[in-house]
Coordinates of C-alpha atoms in Angstrom, one line a residue:
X51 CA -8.5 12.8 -15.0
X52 CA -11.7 11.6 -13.6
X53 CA -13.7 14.3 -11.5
X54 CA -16.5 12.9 -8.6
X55 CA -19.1 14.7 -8.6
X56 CA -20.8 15.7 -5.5
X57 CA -18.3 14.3 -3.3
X58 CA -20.5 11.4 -2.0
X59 CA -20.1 7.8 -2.0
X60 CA -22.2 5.9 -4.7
X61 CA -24.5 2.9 -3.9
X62 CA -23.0 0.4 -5.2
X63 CA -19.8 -0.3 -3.9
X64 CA -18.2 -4.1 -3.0
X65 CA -18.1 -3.5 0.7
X66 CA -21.0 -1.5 1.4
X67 CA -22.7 -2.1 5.0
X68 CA -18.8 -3.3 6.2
X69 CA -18.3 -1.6 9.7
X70 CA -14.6 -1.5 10.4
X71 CA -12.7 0.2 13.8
X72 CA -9.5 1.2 12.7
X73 CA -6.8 1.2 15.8
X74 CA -3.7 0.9 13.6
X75 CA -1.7 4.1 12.8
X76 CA 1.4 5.3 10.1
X77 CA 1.3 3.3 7.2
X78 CA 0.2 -0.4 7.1
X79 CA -3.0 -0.1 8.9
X80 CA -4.3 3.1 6.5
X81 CA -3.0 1.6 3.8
X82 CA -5.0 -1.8 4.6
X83 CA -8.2 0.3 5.3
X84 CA -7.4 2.0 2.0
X85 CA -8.0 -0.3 0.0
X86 CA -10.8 -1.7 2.2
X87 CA -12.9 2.0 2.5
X88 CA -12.2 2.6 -1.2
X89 CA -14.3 -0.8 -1.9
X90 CA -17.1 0.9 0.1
X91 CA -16.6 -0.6 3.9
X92 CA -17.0 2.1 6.2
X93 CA -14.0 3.0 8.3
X94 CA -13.3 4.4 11.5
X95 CA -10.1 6.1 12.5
X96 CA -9.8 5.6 16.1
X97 CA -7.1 8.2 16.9
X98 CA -5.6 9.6 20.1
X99 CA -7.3 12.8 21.2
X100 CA -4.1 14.9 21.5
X101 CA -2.3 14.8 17.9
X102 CA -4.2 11.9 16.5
X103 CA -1.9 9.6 13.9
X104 CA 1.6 10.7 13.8
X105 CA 1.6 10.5 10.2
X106 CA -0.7 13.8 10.3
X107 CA 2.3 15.5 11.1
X108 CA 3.2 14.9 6.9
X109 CA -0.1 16.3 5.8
X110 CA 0.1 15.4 2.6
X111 CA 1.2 11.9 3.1
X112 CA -1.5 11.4 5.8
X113 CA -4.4 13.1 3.3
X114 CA -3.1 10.6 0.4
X115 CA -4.2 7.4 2.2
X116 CA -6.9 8.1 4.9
X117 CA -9.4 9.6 2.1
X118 CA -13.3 8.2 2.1
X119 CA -12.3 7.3 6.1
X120 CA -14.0 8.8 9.0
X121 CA -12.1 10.3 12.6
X122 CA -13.0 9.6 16.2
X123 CA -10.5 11.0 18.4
X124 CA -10.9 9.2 21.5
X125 CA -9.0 8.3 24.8
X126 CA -8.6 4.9 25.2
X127 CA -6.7 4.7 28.5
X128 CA -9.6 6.3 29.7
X129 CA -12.0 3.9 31.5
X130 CA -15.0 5.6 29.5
X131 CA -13.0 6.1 26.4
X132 CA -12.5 1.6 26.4
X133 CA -16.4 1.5 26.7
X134 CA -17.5 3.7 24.2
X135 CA -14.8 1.6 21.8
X136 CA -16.6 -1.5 23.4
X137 CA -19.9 -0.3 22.4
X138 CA -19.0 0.2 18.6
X139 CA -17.5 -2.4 18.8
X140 CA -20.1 -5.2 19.3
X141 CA -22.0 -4.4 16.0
X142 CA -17.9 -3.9 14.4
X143 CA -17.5 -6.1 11.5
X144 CA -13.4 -6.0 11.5
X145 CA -10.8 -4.2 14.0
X146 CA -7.3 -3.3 12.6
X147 CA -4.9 -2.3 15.3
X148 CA -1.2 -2.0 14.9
X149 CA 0.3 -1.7 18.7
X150 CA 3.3 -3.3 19.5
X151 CA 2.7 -6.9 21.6
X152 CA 0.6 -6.7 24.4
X153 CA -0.8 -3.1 24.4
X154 CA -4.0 -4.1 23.1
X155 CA -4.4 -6.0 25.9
X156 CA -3.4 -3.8 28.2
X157 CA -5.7 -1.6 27.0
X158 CA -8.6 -3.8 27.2
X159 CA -9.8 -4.0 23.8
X160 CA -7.8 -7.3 22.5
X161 CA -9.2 -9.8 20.4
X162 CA -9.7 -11.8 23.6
X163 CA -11.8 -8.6 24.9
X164 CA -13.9 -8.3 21.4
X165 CA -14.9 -11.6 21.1
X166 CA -16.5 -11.9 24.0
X167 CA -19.1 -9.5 23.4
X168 CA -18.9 -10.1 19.4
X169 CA -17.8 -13.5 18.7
X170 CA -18.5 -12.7 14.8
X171 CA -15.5 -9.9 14.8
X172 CA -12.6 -10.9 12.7
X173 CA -9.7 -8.8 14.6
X174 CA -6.2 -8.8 12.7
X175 CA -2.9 -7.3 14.5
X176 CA -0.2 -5.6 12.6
X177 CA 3.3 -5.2 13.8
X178 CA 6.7 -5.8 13.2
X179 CA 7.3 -9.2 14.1
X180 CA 4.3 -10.5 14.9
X181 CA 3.1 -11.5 17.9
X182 CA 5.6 -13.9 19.0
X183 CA 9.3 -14.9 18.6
X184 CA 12.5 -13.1 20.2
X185 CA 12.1 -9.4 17.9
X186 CA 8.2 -8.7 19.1
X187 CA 9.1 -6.3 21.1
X188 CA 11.7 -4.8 18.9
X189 CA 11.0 -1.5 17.7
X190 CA 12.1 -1.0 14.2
X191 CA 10.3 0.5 11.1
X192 CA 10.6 -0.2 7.1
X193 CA 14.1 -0.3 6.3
X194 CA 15.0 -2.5 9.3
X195 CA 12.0 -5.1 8.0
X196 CA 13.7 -5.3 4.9
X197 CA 17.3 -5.2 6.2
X198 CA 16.1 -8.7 8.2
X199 CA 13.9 -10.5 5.8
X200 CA 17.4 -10.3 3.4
X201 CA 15.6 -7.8 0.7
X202 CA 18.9 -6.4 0.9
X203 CA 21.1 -9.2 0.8
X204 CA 23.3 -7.8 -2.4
X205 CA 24.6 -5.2 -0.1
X206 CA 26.0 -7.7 2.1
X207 CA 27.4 -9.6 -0.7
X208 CA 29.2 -6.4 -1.9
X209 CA 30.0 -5.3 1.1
X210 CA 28.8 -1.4 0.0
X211 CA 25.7 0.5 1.5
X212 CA 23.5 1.1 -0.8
X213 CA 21.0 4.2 -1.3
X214 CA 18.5 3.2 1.3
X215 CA 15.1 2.1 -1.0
X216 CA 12.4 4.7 -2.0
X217 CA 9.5 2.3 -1.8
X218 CA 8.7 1.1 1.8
X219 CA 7.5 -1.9 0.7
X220 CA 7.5 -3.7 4.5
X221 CA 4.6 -1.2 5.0
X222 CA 2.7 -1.9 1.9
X223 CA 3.0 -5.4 1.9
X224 CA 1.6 -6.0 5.6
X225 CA -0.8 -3.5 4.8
X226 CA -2.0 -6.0 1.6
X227 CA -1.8 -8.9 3.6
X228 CA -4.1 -7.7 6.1
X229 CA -6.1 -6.5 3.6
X230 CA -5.9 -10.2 2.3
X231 CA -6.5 -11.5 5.2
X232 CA -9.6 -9.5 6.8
X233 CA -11.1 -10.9 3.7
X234 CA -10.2 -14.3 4.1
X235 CA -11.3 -13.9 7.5
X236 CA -14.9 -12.3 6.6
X237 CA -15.7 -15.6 4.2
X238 CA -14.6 -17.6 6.8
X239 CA -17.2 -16.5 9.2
X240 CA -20.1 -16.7 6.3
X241 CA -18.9 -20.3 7.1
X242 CA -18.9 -20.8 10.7
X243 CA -21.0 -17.7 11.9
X244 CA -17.5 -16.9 14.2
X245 CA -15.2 -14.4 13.7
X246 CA -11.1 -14.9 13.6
X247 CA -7.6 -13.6 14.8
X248 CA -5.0 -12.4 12.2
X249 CA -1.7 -12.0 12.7
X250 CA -0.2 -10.0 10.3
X251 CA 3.8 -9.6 10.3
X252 CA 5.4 -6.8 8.2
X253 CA 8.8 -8.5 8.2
X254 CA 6.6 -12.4 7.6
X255 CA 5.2 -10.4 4.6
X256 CA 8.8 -9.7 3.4
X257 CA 10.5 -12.8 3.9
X258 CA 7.3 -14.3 1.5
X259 CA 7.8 -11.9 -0.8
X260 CA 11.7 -13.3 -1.0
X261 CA 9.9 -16.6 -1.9
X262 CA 12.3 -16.8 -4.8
X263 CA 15.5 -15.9 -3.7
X264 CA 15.2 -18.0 -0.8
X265 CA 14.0 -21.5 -1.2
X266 CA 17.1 -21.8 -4.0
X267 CA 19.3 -20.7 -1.3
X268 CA 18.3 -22.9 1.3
X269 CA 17.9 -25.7 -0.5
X270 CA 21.4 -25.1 -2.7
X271 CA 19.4 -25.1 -5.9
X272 CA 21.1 -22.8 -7.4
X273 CA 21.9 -18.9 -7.2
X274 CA 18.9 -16.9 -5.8
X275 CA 16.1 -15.3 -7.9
X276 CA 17.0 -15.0 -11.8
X277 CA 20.2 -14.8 -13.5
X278 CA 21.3 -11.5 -15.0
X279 CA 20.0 -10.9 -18.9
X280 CA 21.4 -8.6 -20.6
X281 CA 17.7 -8.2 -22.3
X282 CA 16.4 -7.4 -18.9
X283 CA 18.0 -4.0 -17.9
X284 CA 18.0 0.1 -17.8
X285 CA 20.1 1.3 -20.7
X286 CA 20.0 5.5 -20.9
X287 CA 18.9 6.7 -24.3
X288 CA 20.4 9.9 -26.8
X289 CA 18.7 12.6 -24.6
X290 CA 20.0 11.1 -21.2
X291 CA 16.7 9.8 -20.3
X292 CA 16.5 5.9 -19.3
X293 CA 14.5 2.9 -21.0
X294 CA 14.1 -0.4 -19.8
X295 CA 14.1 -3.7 -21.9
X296 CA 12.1 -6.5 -20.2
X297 CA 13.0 -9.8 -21.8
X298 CA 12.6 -12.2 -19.3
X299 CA 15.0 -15.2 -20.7
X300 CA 12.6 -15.4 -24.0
X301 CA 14.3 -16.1 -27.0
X302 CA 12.3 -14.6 -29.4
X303 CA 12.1 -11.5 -28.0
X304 CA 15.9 -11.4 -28.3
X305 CA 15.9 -12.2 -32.1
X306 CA 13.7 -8.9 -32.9
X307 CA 15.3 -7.0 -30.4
X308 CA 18.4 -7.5 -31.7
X309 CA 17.5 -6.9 -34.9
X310 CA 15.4 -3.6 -33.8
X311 CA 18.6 -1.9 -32.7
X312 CA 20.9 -2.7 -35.2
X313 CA 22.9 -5.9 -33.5
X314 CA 21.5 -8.8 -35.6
X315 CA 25.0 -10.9 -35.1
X316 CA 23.8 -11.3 -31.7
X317 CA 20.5 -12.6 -32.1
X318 CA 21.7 -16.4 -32.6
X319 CA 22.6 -16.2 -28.8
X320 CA 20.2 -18.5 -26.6
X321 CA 19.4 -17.4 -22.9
X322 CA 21.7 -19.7 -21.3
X323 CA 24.9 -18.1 -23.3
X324 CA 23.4 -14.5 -22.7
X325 CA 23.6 -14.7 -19.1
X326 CA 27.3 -16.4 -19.5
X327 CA 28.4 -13.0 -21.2
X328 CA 26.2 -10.4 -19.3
X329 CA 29.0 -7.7 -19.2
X330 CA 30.1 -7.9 -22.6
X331 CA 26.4 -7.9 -24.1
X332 CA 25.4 -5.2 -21.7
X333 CA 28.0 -2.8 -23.5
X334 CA 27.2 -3.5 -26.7
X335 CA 23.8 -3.3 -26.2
X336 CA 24.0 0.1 -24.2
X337 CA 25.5 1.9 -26.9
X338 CA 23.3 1.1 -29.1
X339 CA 20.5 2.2 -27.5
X340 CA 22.6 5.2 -26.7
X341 CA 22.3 6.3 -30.7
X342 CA 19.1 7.1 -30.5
X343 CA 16.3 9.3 -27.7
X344 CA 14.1 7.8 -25.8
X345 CA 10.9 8.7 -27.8
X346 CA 12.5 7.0 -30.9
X347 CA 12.9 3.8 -29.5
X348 CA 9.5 4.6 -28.1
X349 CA 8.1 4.3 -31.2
X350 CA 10.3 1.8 -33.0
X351 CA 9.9 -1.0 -29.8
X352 CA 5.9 -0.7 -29.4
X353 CA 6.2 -1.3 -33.4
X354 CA 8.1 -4.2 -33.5
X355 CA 6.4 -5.5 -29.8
X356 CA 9.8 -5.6 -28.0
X357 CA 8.9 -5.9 -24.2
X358 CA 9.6 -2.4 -22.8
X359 CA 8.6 0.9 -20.9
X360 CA 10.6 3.9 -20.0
X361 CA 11.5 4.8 -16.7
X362 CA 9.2 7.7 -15.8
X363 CA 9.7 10.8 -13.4
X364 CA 6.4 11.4 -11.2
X365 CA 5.4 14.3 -13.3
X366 CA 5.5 12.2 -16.4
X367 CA 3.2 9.0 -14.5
X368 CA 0.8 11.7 -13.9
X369 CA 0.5 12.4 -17.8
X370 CA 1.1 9.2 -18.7
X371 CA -1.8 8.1 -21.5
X372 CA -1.8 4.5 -20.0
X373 CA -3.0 5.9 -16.7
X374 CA -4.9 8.6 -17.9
X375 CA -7.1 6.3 -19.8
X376 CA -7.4 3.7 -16.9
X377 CA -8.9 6.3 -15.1
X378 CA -6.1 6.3 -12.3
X379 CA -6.1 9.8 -11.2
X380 CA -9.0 11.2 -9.6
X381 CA -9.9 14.2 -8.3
X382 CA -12.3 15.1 -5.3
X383 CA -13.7 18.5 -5.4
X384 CA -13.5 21.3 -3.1
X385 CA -15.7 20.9 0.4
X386 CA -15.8 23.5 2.5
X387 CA -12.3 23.8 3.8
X388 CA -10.3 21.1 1.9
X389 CA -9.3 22.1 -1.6
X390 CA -10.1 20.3 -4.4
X391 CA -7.3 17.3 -4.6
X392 CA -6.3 14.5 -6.6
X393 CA -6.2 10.9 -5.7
X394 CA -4.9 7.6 -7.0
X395 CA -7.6 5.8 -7.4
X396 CA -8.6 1.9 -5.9
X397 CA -6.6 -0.3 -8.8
X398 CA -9.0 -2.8 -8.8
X399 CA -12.3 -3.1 -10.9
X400 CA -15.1 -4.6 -10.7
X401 CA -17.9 -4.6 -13.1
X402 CA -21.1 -2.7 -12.3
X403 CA -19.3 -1.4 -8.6
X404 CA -17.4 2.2 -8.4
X405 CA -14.3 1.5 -6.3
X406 CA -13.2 5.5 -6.6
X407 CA -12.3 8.1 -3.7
X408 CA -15.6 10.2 -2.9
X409 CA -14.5 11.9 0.2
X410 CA -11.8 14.1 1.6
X411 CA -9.1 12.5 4.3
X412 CA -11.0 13.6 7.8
X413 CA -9.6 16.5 10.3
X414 CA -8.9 14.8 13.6
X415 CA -11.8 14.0 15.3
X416 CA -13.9 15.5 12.9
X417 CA -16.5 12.5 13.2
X418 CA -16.6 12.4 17.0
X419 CA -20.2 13.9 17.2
X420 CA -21.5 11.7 14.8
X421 CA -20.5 8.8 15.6
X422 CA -21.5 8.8 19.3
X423 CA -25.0 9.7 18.0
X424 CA -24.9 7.0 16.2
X425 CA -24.6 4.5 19.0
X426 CA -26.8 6.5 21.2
X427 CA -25.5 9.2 23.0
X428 CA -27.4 12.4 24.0
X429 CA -26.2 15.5 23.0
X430 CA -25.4 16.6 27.0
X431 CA -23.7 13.3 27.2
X432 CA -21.6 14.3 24.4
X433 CA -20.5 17.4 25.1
X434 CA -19.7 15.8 28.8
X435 CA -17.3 13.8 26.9
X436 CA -15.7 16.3 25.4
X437 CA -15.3 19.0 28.3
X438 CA -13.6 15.9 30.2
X439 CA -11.5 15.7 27.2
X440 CA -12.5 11.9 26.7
X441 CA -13.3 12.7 22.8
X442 CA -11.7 15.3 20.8
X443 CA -12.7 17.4 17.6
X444 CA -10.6 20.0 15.6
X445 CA -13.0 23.0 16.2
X446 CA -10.7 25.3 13.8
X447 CA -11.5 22.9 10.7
X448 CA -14.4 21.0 11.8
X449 CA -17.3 20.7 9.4
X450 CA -20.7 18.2 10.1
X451 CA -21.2 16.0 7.9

């Protein structure tokens, strides 16, 4: 595990000098400006004064994506609290919000609003539905996104409720798409000199992602997505632990596989006729793997290169070598009241640029004071603001940075 040292952020990051306002809340928003503060942009939570995001309510959930981020808590229904998000806003670079349809607006800070008095901001919306069509006003969250987009069409098919999925991928895939798409939007304004409007729909972002299982369906190609392979499953080992063989239709992957674990009758069988007898080759191929633990066919598969990994718990990703090598955990030291914690680290990397966590997820508010300096307010002013309860700082925790 990698250990920053001195808690700052380094030079030379991709995004340096990126000024981004921050309006959207949870999960897809953070998780956007995740990966966008981790490549060195500098982001701004812009949370409500009393309670701030309700993700803070999880703490640890909240601390795990909002790290190398800053806090103003301000009032935006306020009249003064819109201006002083006006007035960062006209040197802003990007603006994330994630209200439902309209609320931006009513608020006074929509893209129409921006633009006006920065007509370089590129200004991307995140919500359910999007922004139009007859759901944009429905209020739903993960599991309904995927319900709709027809991630879960098996359950219909078998008629059984499933365990509802661990991953809420309708939040991380809107929150990659926006990242894609702020990007997109930023080189197309070093090619018009004008900022843009996004439109980023979680359940869009999930239908796409059904890409494959769709476009067979509705144009009667075929059954959707792959075909069941027996040499693409989760077969549990000797110990009770689980493995999982990733032959994606190859052939020759089959023969040594077959041959690694002791069924070389099989390994004359082509794709097409392994997918004909799917049940029957399942069996036979579960019991063999059932003669022997997991960390023996560990060994034997990454001998013979049979495509595979085993299924790890959390504890075991943590220690895995792969990760550990990569780099993937890191670990921000202690500063003054947060204790040192580990982070998973920005996946991507670019040569020459550090893309790591630096800096500890913010109290609420904890940037308040700074930030209003920075765009010109007087201290008196300030704490005028703050007696009127316009801005908001967590006293208890709150350290200057």
């Amino acid at each position: 595990m990698h250990t920053v040292q001195g808690g700052e952020r380094v030079n030379n990051t991709v995004l340096g000098g990126l000024k981004i306002l921050n309006l959207a809340e949870q999960y897809p928003g953070p998780y956007a400006t995740l990966i966008l503060s981790d490549l060195g942009a500098d982001v701004i939570n812009v949370e409500r004064p009393i309670g701030g995001d309700p993700a803070r309510q999880f703490d640890a959930f909240y601390q795990s994506i909002n790290r190398n981020k800053r806090s103003l808590a301000l009032d935006l229904k306020s009249e003064k609290g819109r201006q002083i998000f006006l007035e960062l806003a006209r040197d802003a670079d990007v603006i994330l919000e994630g209200y439902r349809p309209g609320v931006a607006k009513r608020l006074g800070i929509s893209y129409e609003d921006i633009s006006a008095i920065n007509d370089r901001i590129v200004y991307a919306s995140i919500s359910g539905f999007g922004q139009d069509g007859p759901y944009k006003n429905r209020p739903a969250h993960d599991l309904s996104y995927q319900s709709i987009a027809g991630m879960l069409y098996r359950q219909v098919d078998s008629g059984q409720s499933f365990q509802v999925p661990k991953v809420e991928t309708g939040d991380l895939s809107s929150g990659m798409f926006a990242a894609i798409g702020v990007l997109s939007g930023l080189f197309l304004r070093q090619q018009t000199g004008k900022g843009t409007y996004i439109d980023v729909s979680m359940t869009d972002g999930l239908v796409s992602w059904m890409t494959t299982n769709l476009v067979p369906f509705i144009n009667k190609m075929g059954q959707p997505g792959l075909p069941a392979e027996p040499g693409y499953y989760i077969y549990k080992t000797q110990d009770g632990k689980l493995i999982s063989i990733s032959i994606a239709h190859e052939d020759w992957f089959w023969v040594d596989f077959c041959n690694e674990i002791g069924l070389s009758e099989l390994t004359h069988l082509k794709s097409e006729e392994r997918r004909t007898r799917f049940e029957e080759l399942k069996q036979k191929v579960s019991q063999a793997i059932s003669k022997h633990t997991r960390k023996e066919w560990e060994e034997r598969f990454e001998k013979a290169g049979i495509p595979f990994g085993s299924v790890l718990s959390l504890e075991e990703v943590q220690h895995d070598p792969q990760f550990t090598q990569r780099g993937l955990f890191v670990e921000i030291p202690e500063c003054n009241d947060r204790p040192a914690m580990t982070h998973v680290r920005q996946p991507l990397k670019f040569e020459g640029r550090e893309t790591i966590p630096t800096k500890h997820a913010p109290h609420l508010g904890e940037h308040s004071r700074v930030i209003l300096r920075e765009i010109g307010y007087a201290e008196d002013e300030i704490d005028d603001l703050f007696s009127k309860n316009i801005c908001y700082e967590e006293l208890s925790k709150q350290h200057h940075s």
